[in-house]
CSV table of C-alpha atoms in Angstrom, one decimal:
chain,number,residue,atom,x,y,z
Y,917,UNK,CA,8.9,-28.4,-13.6
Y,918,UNK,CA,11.0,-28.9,-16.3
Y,919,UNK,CA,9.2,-31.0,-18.4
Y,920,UNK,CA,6.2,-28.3,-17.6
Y,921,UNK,CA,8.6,-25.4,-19.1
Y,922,UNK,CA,9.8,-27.6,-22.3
Y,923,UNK,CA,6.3,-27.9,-23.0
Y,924,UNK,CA,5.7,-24.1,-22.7
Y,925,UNK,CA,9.3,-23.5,-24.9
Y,926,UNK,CA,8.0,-26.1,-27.5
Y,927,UNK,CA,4.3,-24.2,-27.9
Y,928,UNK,CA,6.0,-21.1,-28.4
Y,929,UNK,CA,8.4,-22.2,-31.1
Y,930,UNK,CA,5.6,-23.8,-32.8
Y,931,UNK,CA,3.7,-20.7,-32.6
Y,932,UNK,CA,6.3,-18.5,-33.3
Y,933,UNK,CA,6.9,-20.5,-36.7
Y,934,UNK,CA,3.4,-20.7,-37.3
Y,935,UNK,CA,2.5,-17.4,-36.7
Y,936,UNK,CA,5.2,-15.4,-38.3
Y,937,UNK,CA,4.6,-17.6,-41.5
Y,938,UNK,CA,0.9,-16.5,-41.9
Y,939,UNK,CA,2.2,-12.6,-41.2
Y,940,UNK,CA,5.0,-13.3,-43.7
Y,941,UNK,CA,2.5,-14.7,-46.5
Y,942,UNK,CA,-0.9,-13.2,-45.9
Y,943,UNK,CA,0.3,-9.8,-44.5
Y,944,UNK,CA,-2.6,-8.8,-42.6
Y,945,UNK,CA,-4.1,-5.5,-41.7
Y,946,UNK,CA,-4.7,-6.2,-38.7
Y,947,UNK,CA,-4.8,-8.9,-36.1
Y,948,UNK,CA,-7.5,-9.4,-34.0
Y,949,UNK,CA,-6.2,-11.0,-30.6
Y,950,UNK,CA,-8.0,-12.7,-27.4
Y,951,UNK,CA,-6.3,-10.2,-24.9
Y,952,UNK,CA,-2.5,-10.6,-26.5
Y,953,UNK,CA,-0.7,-11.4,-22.8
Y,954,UNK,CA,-1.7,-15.2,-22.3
Y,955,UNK,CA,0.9,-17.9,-24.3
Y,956,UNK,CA,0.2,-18.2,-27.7
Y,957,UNK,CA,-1.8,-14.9,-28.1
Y,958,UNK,CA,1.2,-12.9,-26.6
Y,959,UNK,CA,3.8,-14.4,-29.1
Y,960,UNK,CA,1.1,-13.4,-32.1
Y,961,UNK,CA,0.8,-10.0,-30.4
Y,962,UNK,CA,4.8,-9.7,-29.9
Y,963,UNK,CA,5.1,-10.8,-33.8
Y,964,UNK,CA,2.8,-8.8,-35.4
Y,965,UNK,CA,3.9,-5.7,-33.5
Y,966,UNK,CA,7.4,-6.3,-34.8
Y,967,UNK,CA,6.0,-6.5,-38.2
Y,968,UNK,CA,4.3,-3.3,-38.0
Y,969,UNK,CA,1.1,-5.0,-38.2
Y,970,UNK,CA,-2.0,-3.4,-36.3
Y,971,UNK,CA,-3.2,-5.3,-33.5
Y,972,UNK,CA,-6.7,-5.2,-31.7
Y,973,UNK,CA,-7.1,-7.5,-28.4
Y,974,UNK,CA,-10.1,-8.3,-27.0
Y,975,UNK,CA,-11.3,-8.8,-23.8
Y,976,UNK,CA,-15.0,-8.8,-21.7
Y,977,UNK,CA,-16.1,-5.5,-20.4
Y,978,UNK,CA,-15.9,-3.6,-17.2
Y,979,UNK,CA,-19.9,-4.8,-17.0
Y,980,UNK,CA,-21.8,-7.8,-18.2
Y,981,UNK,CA,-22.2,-8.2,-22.4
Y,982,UNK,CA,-19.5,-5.4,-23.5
Y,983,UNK,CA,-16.1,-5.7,-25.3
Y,984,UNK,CA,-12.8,-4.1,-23.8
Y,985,UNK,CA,-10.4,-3.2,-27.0
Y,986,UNK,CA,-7.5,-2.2,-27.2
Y,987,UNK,CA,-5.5,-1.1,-30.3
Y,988,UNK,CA,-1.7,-2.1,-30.5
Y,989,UNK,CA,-1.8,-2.7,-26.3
Y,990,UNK,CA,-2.6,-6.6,-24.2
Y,991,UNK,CA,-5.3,-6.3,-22.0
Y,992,UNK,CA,-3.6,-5.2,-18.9
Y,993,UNK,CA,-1.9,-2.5,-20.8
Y,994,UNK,CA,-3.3,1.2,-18.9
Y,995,UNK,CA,-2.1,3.0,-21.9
Y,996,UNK,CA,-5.1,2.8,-23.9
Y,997,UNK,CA,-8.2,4.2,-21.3
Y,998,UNK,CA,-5.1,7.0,-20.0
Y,999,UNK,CA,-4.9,8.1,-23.7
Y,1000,UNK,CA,-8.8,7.9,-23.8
Y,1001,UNK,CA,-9.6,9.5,-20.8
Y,1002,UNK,CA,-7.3,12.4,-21.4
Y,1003,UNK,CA,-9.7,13.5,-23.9
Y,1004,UNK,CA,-12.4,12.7,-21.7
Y,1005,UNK,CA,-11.6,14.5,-18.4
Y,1006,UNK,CA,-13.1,18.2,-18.9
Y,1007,UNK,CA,-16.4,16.6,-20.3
Y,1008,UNK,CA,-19.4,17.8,-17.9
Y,1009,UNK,CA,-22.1,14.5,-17.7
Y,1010,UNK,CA,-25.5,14.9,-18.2
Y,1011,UNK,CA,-28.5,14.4,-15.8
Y,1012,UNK,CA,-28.7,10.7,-17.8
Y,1013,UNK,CA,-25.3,10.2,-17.5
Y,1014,UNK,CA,-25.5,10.6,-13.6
Y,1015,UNK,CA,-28.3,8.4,-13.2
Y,1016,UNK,CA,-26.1,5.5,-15.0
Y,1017,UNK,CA,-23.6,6.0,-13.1
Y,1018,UNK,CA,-25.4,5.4,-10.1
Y,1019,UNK,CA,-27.1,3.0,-11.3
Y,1020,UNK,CA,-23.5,1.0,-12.1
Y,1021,UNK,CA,-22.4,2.2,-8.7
Y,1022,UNK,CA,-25.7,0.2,-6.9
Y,1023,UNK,CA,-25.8,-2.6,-9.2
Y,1024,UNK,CA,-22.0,-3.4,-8.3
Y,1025,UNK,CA,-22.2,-3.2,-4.7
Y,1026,UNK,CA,-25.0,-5.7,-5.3
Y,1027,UNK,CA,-23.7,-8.4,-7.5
Y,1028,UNK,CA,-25.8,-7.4,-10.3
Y,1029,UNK,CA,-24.4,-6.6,-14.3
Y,1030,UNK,CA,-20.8,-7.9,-13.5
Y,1031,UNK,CA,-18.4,-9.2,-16.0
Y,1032,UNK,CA,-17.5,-12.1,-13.0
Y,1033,UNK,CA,-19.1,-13.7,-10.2
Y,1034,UNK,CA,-19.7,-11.6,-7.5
Y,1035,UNK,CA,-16.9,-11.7,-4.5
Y,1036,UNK,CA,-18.9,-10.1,-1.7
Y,1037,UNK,CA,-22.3,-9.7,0.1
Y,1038,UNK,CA,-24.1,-6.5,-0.6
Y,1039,UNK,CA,-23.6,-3.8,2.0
Y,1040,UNK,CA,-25.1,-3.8,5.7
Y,1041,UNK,CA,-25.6,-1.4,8.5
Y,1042,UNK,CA,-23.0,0.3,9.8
Y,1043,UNK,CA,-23.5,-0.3,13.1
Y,1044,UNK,CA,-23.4,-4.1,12.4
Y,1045,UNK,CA,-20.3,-3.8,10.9
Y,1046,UNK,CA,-18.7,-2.0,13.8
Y,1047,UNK,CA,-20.7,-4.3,15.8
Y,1048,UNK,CA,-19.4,-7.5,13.9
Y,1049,UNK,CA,-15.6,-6.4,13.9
Y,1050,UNK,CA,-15.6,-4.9,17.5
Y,1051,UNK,CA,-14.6,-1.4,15.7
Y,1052,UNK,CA,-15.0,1.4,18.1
Y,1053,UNK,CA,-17.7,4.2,17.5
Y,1054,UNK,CA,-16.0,7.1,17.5
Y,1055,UNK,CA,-12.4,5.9,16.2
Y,1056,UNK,CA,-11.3,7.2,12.6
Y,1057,UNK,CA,-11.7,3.7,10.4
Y,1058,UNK,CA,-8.9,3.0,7.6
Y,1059,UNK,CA,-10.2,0.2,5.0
Y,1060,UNK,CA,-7.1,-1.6,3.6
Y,1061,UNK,CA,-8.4,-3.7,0.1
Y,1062,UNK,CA,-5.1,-6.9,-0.6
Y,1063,UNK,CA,-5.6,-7.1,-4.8
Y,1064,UNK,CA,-5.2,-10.7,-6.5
Y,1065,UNK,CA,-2.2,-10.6,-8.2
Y,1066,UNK,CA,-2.3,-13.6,-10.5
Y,1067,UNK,CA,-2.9,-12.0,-13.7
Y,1068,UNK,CA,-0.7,-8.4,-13.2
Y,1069,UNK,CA,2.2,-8.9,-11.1
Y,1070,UNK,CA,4.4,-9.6,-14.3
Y,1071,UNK,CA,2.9,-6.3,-15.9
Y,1072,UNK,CA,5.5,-3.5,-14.9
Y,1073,UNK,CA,2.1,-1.1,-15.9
Y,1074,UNK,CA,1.4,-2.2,-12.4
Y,1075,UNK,CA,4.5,-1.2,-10.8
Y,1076,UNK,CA,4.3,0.1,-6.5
Y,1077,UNK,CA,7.0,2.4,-5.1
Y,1078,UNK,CA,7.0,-0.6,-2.2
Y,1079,UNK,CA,8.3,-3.1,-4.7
Y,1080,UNK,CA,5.7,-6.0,-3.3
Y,1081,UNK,CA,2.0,-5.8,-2.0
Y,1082,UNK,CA,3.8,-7.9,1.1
Y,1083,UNK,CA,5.8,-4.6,1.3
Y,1084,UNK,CA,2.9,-2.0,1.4
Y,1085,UNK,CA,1.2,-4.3,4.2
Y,1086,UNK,CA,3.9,-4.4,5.8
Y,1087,UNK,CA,4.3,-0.8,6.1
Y,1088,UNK,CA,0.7,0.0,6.4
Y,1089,UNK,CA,0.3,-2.5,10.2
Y,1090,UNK,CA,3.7,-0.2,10.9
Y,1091,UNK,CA,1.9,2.6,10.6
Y,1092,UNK,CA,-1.1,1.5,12.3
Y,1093,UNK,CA,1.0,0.8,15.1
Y,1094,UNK,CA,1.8,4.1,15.9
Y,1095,UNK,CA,-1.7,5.3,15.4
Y,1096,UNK,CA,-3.6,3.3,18.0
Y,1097,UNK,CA,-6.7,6.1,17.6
Y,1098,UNK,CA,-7.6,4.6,14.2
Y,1099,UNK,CA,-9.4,1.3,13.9
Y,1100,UNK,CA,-7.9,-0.5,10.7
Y,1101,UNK,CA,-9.5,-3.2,9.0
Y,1102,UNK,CA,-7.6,-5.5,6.1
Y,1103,UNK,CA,-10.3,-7.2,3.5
Y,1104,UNK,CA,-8.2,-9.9,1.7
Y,1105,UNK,CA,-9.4,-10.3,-1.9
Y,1106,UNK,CA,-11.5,-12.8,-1.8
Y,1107,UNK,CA,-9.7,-14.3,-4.9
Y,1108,UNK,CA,-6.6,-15.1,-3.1
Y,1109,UNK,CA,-8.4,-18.4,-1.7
Y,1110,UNK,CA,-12.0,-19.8,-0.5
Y,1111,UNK,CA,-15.3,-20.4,-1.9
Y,1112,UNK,CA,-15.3,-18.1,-4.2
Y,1113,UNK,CA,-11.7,-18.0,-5.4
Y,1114,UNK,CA,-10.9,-18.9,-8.8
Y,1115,UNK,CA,-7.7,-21.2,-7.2
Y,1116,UNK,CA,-5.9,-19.9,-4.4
Y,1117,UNK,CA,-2.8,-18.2,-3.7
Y,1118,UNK,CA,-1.5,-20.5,-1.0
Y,1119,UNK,CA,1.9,-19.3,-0.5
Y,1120,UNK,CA,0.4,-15.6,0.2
Y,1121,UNK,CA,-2.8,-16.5,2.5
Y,1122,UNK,CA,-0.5,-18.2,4.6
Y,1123,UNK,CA,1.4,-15.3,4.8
Y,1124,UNK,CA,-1.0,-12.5,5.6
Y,1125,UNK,CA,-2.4,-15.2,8.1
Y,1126,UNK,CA,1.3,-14.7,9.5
Y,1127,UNK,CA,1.0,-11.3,9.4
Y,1128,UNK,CA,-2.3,-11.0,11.0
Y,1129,UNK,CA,-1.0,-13.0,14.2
Y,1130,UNK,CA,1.9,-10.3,14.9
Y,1131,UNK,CA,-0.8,-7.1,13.8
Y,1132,UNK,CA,-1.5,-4.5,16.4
Y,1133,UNK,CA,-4.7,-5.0,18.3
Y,1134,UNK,CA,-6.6,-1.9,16.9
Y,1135,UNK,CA,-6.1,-4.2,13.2
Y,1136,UNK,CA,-8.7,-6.5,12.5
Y,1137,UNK,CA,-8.6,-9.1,9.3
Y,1138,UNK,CA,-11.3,-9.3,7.0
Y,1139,UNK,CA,-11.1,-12.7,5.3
Y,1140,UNK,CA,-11.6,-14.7,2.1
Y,1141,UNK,CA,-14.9,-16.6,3.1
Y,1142,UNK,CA,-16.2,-14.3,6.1
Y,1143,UNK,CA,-19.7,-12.4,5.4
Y,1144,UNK,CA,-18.3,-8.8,6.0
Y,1145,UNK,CA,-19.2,-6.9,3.1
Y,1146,UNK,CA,-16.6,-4.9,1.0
Y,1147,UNK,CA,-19.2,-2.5,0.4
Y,1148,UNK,CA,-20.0,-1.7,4.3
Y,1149,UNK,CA,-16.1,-1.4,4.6
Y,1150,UNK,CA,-15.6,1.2,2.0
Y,1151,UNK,CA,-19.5,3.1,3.2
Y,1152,UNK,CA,-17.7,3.7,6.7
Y,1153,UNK,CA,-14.2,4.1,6.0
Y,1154,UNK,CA,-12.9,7.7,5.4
Y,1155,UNK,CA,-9.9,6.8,4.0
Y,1156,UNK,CA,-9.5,3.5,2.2
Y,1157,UNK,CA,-5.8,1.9,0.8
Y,1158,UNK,CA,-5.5,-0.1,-2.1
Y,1159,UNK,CA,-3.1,-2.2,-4.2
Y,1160,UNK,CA,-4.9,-2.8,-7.8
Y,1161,UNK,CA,-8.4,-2.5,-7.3
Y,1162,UNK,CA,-11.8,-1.1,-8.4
Y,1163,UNK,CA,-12.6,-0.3,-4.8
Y,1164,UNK,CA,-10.5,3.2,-5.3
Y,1165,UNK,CA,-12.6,4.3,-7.9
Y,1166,UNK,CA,-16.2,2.9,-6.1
Y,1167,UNK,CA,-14.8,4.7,-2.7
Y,1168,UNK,CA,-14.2,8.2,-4.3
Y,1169,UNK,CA,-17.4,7.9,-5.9
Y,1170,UNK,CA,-18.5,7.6,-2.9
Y,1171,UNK,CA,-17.2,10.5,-1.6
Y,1172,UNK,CA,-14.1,8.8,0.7
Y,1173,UNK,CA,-10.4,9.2,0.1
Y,1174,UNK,CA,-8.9,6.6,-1.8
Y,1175,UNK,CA,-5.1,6.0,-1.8
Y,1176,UNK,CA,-3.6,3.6,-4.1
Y,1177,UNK,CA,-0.5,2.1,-3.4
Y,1178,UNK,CA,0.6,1.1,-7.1
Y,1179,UNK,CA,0.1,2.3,-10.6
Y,1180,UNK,CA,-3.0,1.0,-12.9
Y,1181,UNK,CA,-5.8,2.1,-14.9
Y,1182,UNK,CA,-7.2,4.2,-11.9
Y,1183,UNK,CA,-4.5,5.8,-10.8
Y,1184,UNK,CA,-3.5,8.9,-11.4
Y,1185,UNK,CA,-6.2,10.8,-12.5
Y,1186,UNK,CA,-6.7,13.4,-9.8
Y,1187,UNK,CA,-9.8,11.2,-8.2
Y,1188,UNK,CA,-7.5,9.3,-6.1
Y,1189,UNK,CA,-4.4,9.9,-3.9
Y,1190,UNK,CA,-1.6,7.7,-4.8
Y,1191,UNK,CA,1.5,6.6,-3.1
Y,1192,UNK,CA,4.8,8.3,-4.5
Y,1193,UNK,CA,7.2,8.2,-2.3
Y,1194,UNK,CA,8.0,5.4,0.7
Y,1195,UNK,CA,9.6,7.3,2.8
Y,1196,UNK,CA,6.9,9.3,3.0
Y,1197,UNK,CA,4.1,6.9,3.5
Y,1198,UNK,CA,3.2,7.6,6.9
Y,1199,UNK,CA,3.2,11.0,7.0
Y,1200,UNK,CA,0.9,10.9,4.3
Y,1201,UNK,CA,-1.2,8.7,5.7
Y,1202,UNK,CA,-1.6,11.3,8.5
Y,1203,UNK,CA,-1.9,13.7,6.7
Y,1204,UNK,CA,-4.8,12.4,4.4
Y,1205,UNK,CA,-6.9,11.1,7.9
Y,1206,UNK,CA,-6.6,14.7,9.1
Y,1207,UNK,CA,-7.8,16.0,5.4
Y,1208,UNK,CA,-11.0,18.7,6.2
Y,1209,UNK,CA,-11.4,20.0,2.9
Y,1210,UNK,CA,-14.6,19.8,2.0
Y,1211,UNK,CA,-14.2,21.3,-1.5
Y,1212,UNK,CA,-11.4,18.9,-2.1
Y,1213,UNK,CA,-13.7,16.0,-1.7
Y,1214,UNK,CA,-16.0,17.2,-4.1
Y,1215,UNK,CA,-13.5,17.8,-6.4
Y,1216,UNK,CA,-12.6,14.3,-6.7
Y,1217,UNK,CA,-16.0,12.5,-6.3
Y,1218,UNK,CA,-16.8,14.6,-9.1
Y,1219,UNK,CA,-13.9,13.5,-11.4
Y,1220,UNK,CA,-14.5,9.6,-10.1
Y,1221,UNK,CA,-18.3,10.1,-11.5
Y,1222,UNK,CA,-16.7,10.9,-14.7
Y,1223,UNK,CA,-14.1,8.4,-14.9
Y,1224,UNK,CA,-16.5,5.7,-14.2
Y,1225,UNK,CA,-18.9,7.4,-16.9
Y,1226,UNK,CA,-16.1,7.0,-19.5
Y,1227,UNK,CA,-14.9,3.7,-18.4
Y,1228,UNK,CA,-18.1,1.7,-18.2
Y,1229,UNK,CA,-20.1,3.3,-20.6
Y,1230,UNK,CA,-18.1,5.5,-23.6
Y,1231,UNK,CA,-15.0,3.0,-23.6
Y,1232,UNK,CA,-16.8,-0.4,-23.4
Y,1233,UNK,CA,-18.1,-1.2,-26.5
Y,1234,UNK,CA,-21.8,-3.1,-25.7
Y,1235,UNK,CA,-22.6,-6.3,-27.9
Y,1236,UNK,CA,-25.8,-7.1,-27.0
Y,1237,UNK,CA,-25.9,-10.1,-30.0
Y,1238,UNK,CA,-23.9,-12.4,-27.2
Y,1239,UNK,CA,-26.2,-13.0,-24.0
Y,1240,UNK,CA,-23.6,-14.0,-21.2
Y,1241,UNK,CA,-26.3,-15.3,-18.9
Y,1242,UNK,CA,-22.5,-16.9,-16.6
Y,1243,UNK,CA,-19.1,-15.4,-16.6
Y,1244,UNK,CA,-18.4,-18.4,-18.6
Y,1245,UNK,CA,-21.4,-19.2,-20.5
Y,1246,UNK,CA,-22.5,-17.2,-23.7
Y,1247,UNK,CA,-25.4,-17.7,-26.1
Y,1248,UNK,CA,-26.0,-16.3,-29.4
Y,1249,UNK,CA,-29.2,-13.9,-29.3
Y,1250,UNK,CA,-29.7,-13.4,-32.9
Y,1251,UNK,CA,-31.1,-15.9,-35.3
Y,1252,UNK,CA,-30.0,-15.2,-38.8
Y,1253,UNK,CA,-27.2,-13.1,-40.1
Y,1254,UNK,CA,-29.2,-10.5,-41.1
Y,1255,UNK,CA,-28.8,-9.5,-37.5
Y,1256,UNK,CA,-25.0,-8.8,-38.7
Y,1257,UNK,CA,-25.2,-6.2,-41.7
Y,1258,UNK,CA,-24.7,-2.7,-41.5
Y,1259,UNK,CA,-27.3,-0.2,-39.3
Y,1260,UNK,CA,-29.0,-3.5,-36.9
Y,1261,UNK,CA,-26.9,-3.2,-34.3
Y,1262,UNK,CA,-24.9,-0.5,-32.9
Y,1263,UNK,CA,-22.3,-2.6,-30.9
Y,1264,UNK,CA,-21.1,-4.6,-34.4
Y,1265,UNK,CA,-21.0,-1.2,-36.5
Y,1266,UNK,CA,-18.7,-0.4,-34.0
Y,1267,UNK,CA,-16.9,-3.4,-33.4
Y,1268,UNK,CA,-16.4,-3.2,-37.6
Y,1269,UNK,CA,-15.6,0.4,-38.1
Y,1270,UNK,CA,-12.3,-0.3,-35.2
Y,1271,UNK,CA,-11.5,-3.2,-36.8
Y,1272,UNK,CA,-11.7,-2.4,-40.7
Y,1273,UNK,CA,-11.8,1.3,-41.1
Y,1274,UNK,CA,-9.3,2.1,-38.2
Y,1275,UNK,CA,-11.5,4.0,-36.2
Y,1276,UNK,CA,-10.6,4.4,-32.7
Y,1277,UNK,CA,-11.9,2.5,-30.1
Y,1278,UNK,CA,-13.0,5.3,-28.0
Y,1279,UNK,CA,-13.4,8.9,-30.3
Y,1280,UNK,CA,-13.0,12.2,-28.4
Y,1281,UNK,CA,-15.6,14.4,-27.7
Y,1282,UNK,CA,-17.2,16.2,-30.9
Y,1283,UNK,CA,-18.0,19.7,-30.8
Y,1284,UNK,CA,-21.4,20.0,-28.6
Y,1285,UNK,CA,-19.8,18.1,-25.9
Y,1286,UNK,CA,-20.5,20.4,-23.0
Y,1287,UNK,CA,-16.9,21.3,-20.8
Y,1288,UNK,CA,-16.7,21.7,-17.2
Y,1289,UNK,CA,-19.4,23.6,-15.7
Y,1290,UNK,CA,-20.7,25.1,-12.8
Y,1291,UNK,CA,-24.2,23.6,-13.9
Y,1292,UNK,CA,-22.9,20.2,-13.1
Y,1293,UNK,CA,-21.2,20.5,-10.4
Y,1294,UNK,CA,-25.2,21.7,-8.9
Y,1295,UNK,CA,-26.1,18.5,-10.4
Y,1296,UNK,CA,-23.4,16.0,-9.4
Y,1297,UNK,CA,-24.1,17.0,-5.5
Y,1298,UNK,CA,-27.6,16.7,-6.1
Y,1299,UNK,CA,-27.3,12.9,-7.6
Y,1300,UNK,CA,-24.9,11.8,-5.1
Y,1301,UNK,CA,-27.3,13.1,-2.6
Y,1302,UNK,CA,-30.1,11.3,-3.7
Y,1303,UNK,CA,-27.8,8.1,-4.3
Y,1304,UNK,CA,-26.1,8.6,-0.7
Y,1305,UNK,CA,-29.7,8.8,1.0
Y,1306,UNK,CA,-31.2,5.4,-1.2
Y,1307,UNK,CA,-28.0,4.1,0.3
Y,1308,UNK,CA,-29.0,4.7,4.0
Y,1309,UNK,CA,-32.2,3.8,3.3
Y,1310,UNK,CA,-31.6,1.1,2.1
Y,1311,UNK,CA,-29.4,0.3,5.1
Y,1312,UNK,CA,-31.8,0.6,7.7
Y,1313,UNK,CA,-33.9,-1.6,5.7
């Protein structure tokens, strides 16, 4: 161990000297960062920023073949989309704009356009699922989503009122326990260990194992390598709890409740219920299982569809010139660099007008952006009816 963190000291001093030399003599602009929180990018990021020198980081896309930017900010920062969306918010979508959506919303529960492997199977039936778990027909079901901590849990962005993710488990099976009319079921991100996993978190698998042996009976474990589908989970659930995770913003698009029990880029923004208080956990956990407000719902499966309109398609920048045919596999799909100048491709104007002229990465609406409307809200329940019924159908298939 030590000889591991004089090795980390010794790359950061040489970086440090390094980098504050080239700032010092070249005075850059602007630095343009691979996402500014991993060793020697986060020391450039640190050093710049105390020089007063613009920063840009760089990291892949909320879908497969775009750029996430981010202007004076590391890649786990939630500042820049918040400031983005906040401009965002009242702006109505368009019949198109649905259909992507939906599209991104059916594609994901599917494995398809990701920016990583896929984690899970594609949704089932859901009487399989209640079948497969032993979940009782007409019980309320609670879908608890674990996150995979490895990259955030430094990032006080990321902060929970419960401290820990341990915490907020343990709190949630308390609860459960005095609710034995509600089947709960707890997927464990599939990233914390398994096939799939990219490593595994030993120290915590072993613990929610723990933790699963001393569970009430109406709680059922959903783990790393089983078949159960994420997707079937969040299709039947009501009510689903998260840590950090993009299953908060896929469940409220799909019309459920979605509680988050710590702060990131999802939370909130109206389309979710989030955790405030501790002491109050419970009771609000009751409270949002007992919810029967239909308008309410709407409300926020309407604000979700535009959040993951802005997310996925105004804030990530697409760069079709770099096929990505693997998560860690690119090709170059241009041929000469005539492919590069001005007016050939949209992503690269863009890419160039952030980086050189200083515009920002995601503009506010202009003037004929349409506002809130009734008009939409017609059209948002008519897409999500079509989407929920290609859903079913799709089921019984």
């Amino acid at each position: 161990h030590e000889a591991t963190l004089r090795a980390y000291l010794e790359a950061g001093l040489l970086t440090a000297f390094a980098i504050s030399r080239l700032l010092t003599t070249w005075r850059p602009d602007v630095l343009l960062l691979f996402n500014g929180r991993q060793a020697t990018p986060r020391v450039a990021f640190e050093l710049a920023r105390a020089a007063g020198i613009r920063v840009v980081t760089h990291e892949r896309g909320w879908r497969n073949e775009t750029l996430y930017l981010a202007e004076n900010a590391d890649c786990l920062s939630v500042t820049p989309l918040r400031s983005a969306w906040t401009a965002w918010r009242d702006a109505a979508l368009t019949e198109e704009e649905f259909g992507a959506t939906a599209q991104w919303l059916h594609d994901r529960a599917h494995g398809r356009g990701l920016n990583w492997r896929a984690f899970t199977a594609p949704p089932g039936a859901p009487a399989a699922l209640r079948r497969e778990l032993g979940l009782r027909e007409a019980a309320p079901l609670v879908a608890v989503f674990t996150s995979s901590e490895d990259e955030y849990i430094s990032c006080p962005d990321y902060a929970s009122p419960f401290g820990t993710q341990e915490r907020w488990l343990e709190a949630t099976l308390a609860w459960a326990a005095t609710r034995p009319d509600v089947d709960v079921v707890v997927r464990v991100h599939p990233n914390t260990g398994g096939r799939v996993a990219n490593g595994a978190n030993a120290g915590q698998l072993a613990w929610l194992q723990a933790l699963a042996e001393r569970a009430p009976r109406t709680v059922r474990f959903v783990w790393p390598d089983d078949t159960t589908s994420s997707y079937s989970l969040i299709e039947v659930a009501g009510l689903s709890l998260s840590y950090v995770s993009t299953v908060a913003l896929e469940h409220a698009c799909r019309g459920g409740i979605a509680l988050t029990a710590a702060a990131s880029t999802l939370s909130g923004h109206g389309f979710t219920e989030d955790v405030r208080d501790v002491a109050d956990y419970a009771a609000q956990l009751d409270a949002l299982l007992a919810e029967d407000d239909p308008a309410r719902r709407a409300a926020r499966r309407r604000l979700a569809w535009r959040f993951a309109y802005f997310a996925v398609f105004r804030y990530m920048l697409p760069f079709a010139l770099v096929r990505q045919p693997t998560p860690h596999t690119a090709a170059l799909d241009y041929t000469t660099l005539d492919a590069l100048r001005p007016g050939c491709d949209a992503g690269v104007d863009a890419a160039v007008a952030i980086l050189l002229d200083g515009r920002a990465v995601c503009p506010g609406p202009d003037a004929t952006t349409v506002r809130d409307t009734t008009h939409e809200a017609v059209l948002h329940a008519s897409v999500t009816a079509v989407a929920d019924h290609a859903m079913e159908l799709e089921r019984v298939a």
